mmCIF file of C-alpha atoms in Angstrom:
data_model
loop_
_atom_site.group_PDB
_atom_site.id
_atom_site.type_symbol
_atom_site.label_atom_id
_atom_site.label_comp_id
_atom_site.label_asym_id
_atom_site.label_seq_id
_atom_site.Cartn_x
_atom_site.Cartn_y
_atom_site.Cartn_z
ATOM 1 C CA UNK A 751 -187.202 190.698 86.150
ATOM 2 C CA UNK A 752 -184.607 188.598 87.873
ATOM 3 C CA UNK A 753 -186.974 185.619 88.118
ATOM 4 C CA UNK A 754 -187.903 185.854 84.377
ATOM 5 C CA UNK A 755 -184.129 186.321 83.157
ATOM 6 C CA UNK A 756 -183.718 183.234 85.498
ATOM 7 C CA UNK A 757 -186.414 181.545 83.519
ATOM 8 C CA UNK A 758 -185.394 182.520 80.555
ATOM 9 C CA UNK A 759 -181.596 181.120 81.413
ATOM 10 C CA UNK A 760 -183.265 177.495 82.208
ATOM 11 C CA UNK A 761 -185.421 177.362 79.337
ATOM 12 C CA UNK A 762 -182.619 178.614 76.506
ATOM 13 C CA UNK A 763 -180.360 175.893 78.519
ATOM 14 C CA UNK A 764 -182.405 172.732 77.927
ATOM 15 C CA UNK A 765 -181.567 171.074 74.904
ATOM 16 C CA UNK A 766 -185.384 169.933 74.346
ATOM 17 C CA UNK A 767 -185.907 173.369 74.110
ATOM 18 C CA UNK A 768 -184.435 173.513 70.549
ATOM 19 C CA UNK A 769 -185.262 169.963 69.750
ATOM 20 C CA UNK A 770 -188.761 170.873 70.131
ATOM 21 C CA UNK A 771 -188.487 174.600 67.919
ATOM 22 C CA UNK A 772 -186.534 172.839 65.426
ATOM 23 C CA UNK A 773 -189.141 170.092 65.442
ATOM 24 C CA UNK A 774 -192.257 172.673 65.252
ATOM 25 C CA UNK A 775 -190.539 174.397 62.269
ATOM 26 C CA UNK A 776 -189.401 171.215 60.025
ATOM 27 C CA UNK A 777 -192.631 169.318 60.605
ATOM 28 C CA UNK A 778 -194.905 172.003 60.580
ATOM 29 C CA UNK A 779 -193.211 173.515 57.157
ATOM 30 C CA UNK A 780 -193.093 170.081 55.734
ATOM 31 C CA UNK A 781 -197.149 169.377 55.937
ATOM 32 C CA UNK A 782 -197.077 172.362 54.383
ATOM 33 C CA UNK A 783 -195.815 171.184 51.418
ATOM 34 C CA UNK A 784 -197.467 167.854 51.443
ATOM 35 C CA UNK A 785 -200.762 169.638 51.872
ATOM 36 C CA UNK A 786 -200.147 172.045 49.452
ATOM 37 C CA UNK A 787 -198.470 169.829 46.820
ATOM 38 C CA UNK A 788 -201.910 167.794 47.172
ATOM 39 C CA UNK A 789 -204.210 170.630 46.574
ATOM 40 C CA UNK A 790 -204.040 170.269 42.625
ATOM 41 C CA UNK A 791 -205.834 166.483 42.806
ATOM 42 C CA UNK A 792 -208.091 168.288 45.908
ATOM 43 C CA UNK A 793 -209.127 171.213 42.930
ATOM 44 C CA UNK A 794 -209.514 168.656 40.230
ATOM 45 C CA UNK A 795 -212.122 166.360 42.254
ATOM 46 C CA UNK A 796 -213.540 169.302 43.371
ATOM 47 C CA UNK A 797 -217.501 169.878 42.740
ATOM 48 C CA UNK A 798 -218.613 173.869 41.469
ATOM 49 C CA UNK A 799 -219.954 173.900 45.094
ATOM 50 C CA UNK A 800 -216.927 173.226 46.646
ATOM 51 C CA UNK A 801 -214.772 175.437 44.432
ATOM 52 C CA UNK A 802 -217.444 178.600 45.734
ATOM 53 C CA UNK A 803 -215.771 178.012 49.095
ATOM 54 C CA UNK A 804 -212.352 177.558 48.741
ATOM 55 C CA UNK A 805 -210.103 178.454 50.865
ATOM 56 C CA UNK A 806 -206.163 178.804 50.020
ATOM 57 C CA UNK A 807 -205.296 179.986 53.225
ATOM 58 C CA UNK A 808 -206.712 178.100 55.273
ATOM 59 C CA UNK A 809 -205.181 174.870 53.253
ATOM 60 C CA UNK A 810 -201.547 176.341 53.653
ATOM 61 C CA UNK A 811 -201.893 177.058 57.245
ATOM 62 C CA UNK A 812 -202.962 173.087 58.135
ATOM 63 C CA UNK A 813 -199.452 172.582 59.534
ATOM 64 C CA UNK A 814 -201.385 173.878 63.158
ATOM 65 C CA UNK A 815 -203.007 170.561 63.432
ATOM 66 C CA UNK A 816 -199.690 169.103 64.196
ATOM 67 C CA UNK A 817 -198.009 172.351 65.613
ATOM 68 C CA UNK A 818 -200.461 172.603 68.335
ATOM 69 C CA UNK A 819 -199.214 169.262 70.003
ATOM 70 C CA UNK A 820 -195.670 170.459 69.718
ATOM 71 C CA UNK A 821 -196.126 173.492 70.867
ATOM 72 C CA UNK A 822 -197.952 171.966 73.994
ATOM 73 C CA UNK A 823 -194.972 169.697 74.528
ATOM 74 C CA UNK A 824 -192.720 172.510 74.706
ATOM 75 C CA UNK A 825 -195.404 174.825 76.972
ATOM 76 C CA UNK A 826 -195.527 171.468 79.329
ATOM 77 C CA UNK A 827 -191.805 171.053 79.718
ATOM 78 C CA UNK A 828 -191.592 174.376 80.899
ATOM 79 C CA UNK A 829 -192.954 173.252 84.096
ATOM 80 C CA UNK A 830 -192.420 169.528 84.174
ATOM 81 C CA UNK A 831 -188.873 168.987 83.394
ATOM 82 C CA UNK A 832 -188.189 171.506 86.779
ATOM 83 C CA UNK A 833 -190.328 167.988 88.751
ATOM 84 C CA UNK A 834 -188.883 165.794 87.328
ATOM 85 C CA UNK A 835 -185.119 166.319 87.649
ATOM 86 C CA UNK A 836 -186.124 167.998 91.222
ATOM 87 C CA UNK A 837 -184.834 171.444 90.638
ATOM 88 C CA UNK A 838 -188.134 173.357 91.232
ATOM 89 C CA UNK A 839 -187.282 172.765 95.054
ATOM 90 C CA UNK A 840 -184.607 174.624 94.904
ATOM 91 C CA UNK A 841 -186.185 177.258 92.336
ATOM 92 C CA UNK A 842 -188.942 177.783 95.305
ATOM 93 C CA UNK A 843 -186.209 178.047 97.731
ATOM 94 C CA UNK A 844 -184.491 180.674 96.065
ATOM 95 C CA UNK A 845 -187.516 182.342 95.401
ATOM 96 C CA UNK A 846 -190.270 181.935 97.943
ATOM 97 C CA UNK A 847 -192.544 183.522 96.218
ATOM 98 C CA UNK A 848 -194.477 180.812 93.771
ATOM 99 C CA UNK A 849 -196.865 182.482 92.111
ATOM 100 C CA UNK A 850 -193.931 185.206 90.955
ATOM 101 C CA UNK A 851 -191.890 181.657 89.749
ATOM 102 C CA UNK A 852 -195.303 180.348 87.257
ATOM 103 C CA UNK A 853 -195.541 183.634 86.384
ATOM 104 C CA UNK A 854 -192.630 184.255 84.764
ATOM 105 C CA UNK A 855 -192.826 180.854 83.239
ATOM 106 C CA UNK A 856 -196.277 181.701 81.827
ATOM 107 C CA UNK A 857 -194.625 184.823 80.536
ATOM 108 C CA UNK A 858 -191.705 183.492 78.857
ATOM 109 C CA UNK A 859 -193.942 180.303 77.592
ATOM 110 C CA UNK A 860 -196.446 182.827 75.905
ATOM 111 C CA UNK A 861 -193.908 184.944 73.970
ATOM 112 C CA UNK A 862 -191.655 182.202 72.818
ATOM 113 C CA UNK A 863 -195.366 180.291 71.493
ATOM 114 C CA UNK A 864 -196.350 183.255 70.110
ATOM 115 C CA UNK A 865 -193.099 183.946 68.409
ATOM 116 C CA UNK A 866 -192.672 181.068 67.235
ATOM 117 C CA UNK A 867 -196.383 179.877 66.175
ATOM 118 C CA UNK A 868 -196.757 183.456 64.812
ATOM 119 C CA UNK A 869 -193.016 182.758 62.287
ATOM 120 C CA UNK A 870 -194.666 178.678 61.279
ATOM 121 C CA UNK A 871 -197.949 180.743 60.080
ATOM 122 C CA UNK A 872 -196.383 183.495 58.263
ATOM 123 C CA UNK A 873 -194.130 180.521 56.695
ATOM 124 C CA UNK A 874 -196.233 178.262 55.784
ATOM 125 C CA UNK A 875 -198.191 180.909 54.299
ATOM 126 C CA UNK A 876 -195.770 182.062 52.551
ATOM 127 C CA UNK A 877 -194.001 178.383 51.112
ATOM 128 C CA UNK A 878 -197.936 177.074 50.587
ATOM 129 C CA UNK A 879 -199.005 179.630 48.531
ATOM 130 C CA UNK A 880 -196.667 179.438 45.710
ATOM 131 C CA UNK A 881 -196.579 175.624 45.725
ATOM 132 C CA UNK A 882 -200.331 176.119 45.534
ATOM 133 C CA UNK A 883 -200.266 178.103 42.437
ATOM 134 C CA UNK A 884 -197.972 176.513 40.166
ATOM 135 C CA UNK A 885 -200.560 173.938 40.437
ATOM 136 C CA UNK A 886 -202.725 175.655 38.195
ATOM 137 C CA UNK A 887 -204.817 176.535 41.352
ATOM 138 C CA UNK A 888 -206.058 179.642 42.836
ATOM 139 C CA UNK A 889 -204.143 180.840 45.343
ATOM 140 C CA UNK A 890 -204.482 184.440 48.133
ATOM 141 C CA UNK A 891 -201.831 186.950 49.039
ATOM 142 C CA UNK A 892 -200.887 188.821 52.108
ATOM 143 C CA UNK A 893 -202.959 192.074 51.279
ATOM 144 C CA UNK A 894 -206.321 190.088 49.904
ATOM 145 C CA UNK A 895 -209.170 190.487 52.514
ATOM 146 C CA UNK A 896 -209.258 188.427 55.651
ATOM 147 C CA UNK A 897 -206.058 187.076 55.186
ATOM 148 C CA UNK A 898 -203.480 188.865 57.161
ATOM 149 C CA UNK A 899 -206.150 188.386 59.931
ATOM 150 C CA UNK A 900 -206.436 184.106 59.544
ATOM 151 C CA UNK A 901 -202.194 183.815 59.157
ATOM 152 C CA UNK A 902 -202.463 185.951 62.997
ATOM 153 C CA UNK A 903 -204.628 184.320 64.505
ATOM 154 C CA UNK A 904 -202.595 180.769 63.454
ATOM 155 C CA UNK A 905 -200.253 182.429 65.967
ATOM 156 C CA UNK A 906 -202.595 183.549 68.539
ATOM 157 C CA UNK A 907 -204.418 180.334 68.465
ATOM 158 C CA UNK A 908 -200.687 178.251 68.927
ATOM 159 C CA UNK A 909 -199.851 180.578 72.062
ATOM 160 C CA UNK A 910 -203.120 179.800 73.529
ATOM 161 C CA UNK A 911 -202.387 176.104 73.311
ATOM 162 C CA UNK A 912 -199.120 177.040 74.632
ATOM 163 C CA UNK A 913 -200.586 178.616 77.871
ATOM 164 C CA UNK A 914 -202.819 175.816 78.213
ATOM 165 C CA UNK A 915 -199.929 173.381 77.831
ATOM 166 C CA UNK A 916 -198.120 175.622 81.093
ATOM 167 C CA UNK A 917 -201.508 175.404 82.960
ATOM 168 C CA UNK A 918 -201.578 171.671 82.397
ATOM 169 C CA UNK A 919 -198.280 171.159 83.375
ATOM 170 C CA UNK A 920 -197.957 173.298 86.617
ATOM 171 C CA UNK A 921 -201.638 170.944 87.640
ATOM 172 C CA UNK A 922 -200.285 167.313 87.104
ATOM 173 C CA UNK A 923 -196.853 167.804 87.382
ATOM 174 C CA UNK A 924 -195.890 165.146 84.835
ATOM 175 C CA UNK A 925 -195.222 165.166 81.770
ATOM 176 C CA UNK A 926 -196.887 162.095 80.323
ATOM 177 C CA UNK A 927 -200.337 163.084 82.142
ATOM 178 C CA UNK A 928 -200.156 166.849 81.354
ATOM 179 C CA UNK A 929 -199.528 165.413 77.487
ATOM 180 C CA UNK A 930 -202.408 162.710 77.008
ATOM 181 C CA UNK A 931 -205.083 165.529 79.054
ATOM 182 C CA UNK A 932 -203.627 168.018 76.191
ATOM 183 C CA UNK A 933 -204.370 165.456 73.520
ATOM 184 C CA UNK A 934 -207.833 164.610 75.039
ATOM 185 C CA UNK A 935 -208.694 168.489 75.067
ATOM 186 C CA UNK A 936 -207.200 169.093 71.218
ATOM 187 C CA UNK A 937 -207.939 165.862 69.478
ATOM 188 C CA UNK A 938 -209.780 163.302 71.418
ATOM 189 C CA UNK A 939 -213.058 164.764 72.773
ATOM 190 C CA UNK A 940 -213.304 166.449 69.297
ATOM 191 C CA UNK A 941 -213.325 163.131 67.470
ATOM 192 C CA UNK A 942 -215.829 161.540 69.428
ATOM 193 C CA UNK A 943 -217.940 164.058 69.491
ATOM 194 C CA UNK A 944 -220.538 162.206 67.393
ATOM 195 C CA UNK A 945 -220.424 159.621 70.216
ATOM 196 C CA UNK A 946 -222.041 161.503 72.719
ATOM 197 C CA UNK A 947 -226.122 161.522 73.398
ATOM 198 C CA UNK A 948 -227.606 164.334 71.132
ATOM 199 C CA UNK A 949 -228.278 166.185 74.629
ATOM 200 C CA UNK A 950 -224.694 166.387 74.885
ATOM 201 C CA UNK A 951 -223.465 167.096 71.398
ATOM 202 C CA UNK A 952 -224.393 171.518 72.031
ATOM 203 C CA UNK A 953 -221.090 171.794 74.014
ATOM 204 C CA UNK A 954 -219.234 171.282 70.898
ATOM 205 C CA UNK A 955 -220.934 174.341 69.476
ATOM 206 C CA UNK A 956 -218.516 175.719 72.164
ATOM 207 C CA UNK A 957 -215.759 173.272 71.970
ATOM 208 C CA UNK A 958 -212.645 176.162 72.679
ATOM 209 C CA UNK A 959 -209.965 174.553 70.122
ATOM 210 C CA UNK A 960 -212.783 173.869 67.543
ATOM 211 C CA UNK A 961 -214.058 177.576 67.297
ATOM 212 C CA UNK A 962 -210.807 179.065 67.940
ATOM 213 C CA UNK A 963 -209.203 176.872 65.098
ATOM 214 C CA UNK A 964 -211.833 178.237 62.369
ATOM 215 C CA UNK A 965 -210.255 181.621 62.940
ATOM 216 C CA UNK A 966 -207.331 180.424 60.897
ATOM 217 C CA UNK A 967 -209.934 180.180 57.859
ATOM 218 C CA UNK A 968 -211.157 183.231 55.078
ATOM 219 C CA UNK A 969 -214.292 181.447 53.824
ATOM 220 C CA UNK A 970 -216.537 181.534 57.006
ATOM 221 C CA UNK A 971 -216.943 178.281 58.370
ATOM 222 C CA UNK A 972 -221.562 177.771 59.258
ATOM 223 C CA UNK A 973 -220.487 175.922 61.945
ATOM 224 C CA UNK A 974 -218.461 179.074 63.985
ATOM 225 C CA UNK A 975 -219.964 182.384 61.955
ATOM 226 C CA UNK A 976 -217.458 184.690 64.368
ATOM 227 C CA UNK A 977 -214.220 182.855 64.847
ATOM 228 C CA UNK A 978 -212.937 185.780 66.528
ATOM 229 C CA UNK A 979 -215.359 185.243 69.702
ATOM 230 C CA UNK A 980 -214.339 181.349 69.880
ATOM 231 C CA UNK A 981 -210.794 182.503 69.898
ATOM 232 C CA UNK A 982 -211.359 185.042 72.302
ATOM 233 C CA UNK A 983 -214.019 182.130 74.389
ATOM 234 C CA UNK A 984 -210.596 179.907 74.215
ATOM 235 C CA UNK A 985 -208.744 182.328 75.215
ATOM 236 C CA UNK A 986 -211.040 182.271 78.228
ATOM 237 C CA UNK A 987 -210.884 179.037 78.995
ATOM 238 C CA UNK A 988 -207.406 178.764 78.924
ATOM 239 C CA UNK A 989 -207.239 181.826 81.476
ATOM 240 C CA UNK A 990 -209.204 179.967 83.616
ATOM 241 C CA UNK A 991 -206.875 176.881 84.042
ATOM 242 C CA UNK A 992 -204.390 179.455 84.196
ATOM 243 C CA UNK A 993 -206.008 180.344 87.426
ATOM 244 C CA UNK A 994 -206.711 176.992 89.085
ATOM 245 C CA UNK A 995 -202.707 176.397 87.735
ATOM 246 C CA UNK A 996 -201.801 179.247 90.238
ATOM 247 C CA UNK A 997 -204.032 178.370 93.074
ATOM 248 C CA UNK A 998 -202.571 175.082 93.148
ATOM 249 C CA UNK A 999 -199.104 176.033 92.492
ATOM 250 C CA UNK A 1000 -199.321 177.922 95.564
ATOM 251 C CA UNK A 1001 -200.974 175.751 98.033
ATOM 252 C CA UNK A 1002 -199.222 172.086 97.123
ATOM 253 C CA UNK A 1003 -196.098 170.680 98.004
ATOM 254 C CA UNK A 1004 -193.631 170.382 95.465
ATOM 255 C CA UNK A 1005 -192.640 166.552 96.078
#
């Protein structure tokens, strides 16, 4: 408890900290609106086809695309700034024990993502949808089916990146590095996955943030019929560089 408390001192103490919250919530609310102040020319263009399948949740919760990557700044800094300034040396020598040290940081990183990406969902949701319907276009509530569930797992699916963000971080040890292999992961290997040999293009099938994103959808995506298994398979995967994170933590010098 005393090495999470001492966490939890550092963390509260950086100002980046609450440049990066107050960044999450002001960007993230404000492609809300954009997105769902555009929805009325997206319904009007819209064929009967795509009308069956739309999805008003899923449109107000498209702040995550953006959220992700500054939630994964602020999972990253939770290890990095400690290397750069120098201070996890004397973090280790106060307490010897590393593994108890990334552990509390992987604690304290996964409840303030999940507070905080679980409070941008449940807004957004909740500015989108009326913006949505005075636009003449049909729009979901709280209590309709499947919803509750998507605006959740917006949350779950922003601590996740969170962890993998800490896990990231506590490997490279720099913040630029543990930044572009975060974009790679979320954004990069994604979009080019139509560049890879058609041998190659079944791992995207699998692809952790694409399956664990369509969670965050009512209407089923074809592509990921149980969202709920790719966010529980990302989940996994972000466990596992959990893991190597601590093995390495453990073993490597801190300079």
């Amino acid at each position: 408890m005393k090495t999470l408390h001492s966490e939890w001192i550092k963390l509260r103490s950086l100002r980046s900290t609450w440049l990066t919250l107050a960044c999450l919530f002001v960007v993230g609310l404000g492609i809300t609106a954009l997105a769902a102040n555009a929805t009325g020319d997206i319904w009007a263009e819209a064929t009967a086809a795509d009308r069956q399948v739309w999805d008003p949740t899923g449109h107000s919760l498209t702040a995550y695309i953006v959220a992700q990557l500054i939630v994964g700044v602020l999972g990253i800094l939770v290890v990095t700034s400690e290397f750069a300034t120098g201070l996890m040396s004397t973090t280790l020598t106060a307490t010897p024990r590393r593994t108890r040290v990334l552990a509390a940081k992987v604690a304290l990183a996964a409840v303030v993502a999940l507070v905080a990406g679980e409070a941008l969902m449940f807004g957004a949701f909740l500015i989108g949808q009326p913006l949505i319907s005075r636009q003449g276009v049909p729009s979901a509530a709280l209590g309709d089916p499947g919803v509750l569930k998507a605006v959740l797992a917006g949350g779950l699916y922003l601590a996740a990146i969170g962890l993998l963000a800490v896990g990231l971080g506590a490997l490279l040890r720099a913040t630029a590095g543990a930044l572009a292999t975060l974009v790679g992961i979320v954004f990069l290997v994604p979009a080019l996955a139509g560049l890879f040999p058609s041998w190659l293009r079944g791992i995207f099938d699998f692809w952790p943030t694409l399956g664990g994103a369509a969670a965050l959808n009512v209407v089923p995506d074809p592509d990921y019929p149980h969202p709920w298994v790719n966010l529980a398979g990302m989940c996994l995967a972000v466990a596992g560089v959990l893991v190597a994170a601590f093995l390495v933590f453990r073993r490597r010098d801190v300079v």
